[in-house]
CSV table of N, CA and C in Angstrom, one decimal:
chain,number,residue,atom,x,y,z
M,1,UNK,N,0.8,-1.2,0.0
M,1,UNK,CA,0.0,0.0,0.0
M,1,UNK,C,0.9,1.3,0.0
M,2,UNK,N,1.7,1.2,0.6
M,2,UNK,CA,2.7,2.3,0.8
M,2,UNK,C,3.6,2.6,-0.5
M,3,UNK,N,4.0,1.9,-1.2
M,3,UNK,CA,4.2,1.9,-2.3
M,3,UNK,C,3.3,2.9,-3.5
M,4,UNK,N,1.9,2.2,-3.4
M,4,UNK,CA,1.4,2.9,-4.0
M,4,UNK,C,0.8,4.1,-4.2
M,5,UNK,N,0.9,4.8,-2.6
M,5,UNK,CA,0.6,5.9,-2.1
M,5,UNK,C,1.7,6.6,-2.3
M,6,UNK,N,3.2,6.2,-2.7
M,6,UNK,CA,4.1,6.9,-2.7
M,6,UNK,C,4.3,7.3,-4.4
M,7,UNK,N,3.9,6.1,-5.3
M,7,UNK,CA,3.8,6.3,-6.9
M,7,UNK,C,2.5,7.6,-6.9
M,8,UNK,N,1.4,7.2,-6.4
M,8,UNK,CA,0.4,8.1,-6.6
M,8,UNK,C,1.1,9.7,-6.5
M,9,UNK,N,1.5,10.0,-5.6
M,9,UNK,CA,2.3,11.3,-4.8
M,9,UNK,C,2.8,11.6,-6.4
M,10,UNK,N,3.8,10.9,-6.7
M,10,UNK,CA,4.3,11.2,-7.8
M,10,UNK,C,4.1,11.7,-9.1
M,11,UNK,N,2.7,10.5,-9.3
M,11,UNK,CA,2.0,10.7,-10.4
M,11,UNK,C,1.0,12.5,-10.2
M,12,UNK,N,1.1,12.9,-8.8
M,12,UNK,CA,0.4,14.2,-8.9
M,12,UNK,C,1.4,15.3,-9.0
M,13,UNK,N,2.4,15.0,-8.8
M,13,UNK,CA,3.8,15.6,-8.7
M,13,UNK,C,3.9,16.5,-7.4
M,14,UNK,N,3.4,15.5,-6.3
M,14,UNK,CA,3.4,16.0,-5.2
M,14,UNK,C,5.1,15.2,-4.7
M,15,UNK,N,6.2,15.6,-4.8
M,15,UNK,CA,7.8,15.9,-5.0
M,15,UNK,C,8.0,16.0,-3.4
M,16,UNK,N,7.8,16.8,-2.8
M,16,UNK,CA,7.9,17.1,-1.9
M,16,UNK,C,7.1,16.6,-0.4
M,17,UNK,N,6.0,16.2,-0.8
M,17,UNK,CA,5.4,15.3,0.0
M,17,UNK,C,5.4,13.9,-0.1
M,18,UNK,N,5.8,13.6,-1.3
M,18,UNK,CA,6.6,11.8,-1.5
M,18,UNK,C,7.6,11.6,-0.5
M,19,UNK,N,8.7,12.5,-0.8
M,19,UNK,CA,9.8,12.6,0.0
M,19,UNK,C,10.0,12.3,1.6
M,20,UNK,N,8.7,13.6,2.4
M,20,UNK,CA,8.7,13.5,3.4
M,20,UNK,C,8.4,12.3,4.2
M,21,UNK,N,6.8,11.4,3.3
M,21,UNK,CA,6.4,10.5,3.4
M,21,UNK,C,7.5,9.0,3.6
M,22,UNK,N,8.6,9.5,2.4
M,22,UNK,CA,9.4,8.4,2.7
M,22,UNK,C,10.0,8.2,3.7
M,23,UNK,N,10.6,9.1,4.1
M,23,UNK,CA,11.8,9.5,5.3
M,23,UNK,C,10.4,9.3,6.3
M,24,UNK,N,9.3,9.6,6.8
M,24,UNK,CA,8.6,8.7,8.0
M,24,UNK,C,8.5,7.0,7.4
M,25,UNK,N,8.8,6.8,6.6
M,25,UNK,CA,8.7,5.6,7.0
M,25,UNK,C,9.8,4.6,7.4
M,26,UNK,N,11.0,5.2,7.0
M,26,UNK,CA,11.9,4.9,6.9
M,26,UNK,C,12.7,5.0,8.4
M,27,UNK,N,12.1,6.4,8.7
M,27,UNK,CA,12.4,6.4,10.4
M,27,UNK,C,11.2,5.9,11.3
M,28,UNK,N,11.6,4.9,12.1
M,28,UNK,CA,10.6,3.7,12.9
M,28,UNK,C,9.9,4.8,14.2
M,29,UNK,N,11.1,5.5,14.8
M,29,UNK,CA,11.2,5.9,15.9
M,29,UNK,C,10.1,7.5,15.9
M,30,UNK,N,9.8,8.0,14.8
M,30,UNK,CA,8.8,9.3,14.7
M,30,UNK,C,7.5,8.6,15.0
M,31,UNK,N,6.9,9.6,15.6
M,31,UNK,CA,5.3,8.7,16.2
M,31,UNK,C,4.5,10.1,15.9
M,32,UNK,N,4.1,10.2,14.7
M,32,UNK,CA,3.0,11.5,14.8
M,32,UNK,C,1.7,11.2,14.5
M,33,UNK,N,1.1,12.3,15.4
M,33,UNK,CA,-0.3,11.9,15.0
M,33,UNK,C,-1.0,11.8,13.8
M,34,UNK,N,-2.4,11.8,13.7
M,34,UNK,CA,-2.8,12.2,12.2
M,34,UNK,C,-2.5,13.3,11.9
M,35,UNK,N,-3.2,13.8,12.6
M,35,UNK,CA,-2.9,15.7,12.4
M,35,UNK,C,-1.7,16.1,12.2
M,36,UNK,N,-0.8,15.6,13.2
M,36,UNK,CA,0.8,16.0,13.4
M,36,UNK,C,1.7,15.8,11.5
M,37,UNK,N,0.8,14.4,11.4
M,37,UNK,CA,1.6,13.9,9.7
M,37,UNK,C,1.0,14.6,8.7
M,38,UNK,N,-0.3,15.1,8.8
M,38,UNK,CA,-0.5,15.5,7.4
M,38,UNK,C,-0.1,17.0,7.6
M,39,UNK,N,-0.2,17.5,8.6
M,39,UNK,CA,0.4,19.0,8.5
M,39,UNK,C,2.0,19.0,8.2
M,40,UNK,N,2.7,18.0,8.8
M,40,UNK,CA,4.4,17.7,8.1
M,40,UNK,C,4.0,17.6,6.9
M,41,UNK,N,3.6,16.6,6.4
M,41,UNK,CA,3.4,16.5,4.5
M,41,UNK,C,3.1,17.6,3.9
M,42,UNK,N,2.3,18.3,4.3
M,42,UNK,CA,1.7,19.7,4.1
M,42,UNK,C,2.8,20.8,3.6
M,43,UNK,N,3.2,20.9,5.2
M,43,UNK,CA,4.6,21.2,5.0
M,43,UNK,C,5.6,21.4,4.2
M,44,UNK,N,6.1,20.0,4.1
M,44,UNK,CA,6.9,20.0,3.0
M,44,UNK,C,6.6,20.0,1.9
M,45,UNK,N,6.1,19.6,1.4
M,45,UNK,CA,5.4,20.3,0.2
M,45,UNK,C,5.1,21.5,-0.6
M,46,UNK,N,4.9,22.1,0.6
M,46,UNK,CA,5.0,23.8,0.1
M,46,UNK,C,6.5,24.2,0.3
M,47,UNK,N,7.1,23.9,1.4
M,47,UNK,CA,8.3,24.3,1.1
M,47,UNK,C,9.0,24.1,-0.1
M,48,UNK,N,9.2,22.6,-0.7
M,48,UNK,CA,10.0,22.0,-1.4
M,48,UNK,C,9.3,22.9,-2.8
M,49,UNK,N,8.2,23.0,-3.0
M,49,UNK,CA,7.8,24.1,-4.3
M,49,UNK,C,7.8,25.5,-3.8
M,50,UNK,N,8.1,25.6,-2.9
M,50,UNK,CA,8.5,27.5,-2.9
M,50,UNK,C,10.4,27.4,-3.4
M,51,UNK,N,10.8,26.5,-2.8
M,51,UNK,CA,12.4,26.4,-3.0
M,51,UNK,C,12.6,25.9,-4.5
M,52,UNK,N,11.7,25.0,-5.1
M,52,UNK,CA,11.3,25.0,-6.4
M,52,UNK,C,11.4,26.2,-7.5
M,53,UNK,N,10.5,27.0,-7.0
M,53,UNK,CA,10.4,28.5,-7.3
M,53,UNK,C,11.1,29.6,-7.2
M,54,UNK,N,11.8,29.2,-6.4
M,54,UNK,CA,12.9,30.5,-5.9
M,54,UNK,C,14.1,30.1,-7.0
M,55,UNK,N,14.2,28.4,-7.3
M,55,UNK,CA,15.6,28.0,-7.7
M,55,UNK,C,15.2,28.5,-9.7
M,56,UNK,N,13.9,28.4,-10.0
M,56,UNK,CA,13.6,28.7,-11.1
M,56,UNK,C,13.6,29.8,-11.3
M,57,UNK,N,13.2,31.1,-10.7
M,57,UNK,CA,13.3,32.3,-10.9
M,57,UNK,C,14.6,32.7,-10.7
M,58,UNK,N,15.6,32.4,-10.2
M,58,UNK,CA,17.2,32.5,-10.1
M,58,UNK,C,17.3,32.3,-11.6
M,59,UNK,N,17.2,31.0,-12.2
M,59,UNK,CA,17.5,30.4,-13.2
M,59,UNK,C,17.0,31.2,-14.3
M,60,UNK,N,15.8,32.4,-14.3
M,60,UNK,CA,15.4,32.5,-15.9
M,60,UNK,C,15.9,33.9,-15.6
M,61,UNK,N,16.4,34.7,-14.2
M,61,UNK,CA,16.7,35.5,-14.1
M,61,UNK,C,18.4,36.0,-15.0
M,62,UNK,N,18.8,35.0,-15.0
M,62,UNK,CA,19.8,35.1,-15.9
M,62,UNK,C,20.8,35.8,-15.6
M,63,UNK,N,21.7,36.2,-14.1
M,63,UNK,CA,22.5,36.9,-13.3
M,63,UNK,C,23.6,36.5,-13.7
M,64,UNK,N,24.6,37.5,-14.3
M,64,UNK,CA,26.0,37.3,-14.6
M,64,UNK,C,26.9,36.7,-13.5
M,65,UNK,N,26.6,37.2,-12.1
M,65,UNK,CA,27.8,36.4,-11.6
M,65,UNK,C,26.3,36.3,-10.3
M,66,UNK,N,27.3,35.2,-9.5
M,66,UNK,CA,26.8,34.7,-8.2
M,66,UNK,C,27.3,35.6,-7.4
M,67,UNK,N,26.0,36.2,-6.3
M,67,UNK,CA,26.4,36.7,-5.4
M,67,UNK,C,25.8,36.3,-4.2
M,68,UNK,N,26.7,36.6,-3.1
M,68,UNK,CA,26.3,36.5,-1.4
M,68,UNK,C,25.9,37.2,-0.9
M,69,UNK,N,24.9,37.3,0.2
M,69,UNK,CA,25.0,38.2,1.3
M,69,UNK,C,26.4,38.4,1.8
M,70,UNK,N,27.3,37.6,1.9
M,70,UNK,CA,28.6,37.5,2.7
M,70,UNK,C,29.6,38.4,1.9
M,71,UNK,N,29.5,38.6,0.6
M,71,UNK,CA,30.6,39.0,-0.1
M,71,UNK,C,30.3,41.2,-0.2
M,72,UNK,N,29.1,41.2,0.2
M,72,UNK,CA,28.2,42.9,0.1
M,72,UNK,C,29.0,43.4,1.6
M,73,UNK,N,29.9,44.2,0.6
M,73,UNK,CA,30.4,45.2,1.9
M,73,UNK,C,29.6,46.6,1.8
M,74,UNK,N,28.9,47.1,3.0
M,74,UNK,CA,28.3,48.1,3.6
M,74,UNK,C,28.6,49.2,3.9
């Protein structure tokens, strides 16, 4: 079943919620509730597509060089 629930994720291109889903299963010792898991999957999910988004808008942004916060002298 878990299998399938993990292809399905995929098939919606839920990326980010496959993932997390895997790693609970994978770790024995996490005990969340219902509520507690689907708001993690939740979670991650939005995260992993905001970080999605941020990495794609870098990308069409088309920036000659890489810059840091670390490298901006003030």
């Amino acid at each position: 079943m878990n299998d399938q629930t993990l292809e399905k994720m995929k098939q919606l291109r839920l990326y980010g919620m496959s993932r997390a889903f895997n790693t609970t299963l994978e770790a024995s010792n996490i005990d969340y509730t219902n509520d507690e898991l689907i708001a993690y999957l939740i979670n991650s999910e939005y995260d992993d597509r905001e970080n999605r988004k941020v990495e794609r808008l870098i990308n069409t942004a088309k920036f000659r060089y890489k810059a840091f916060m670390e490298e901006i002298d003030f």
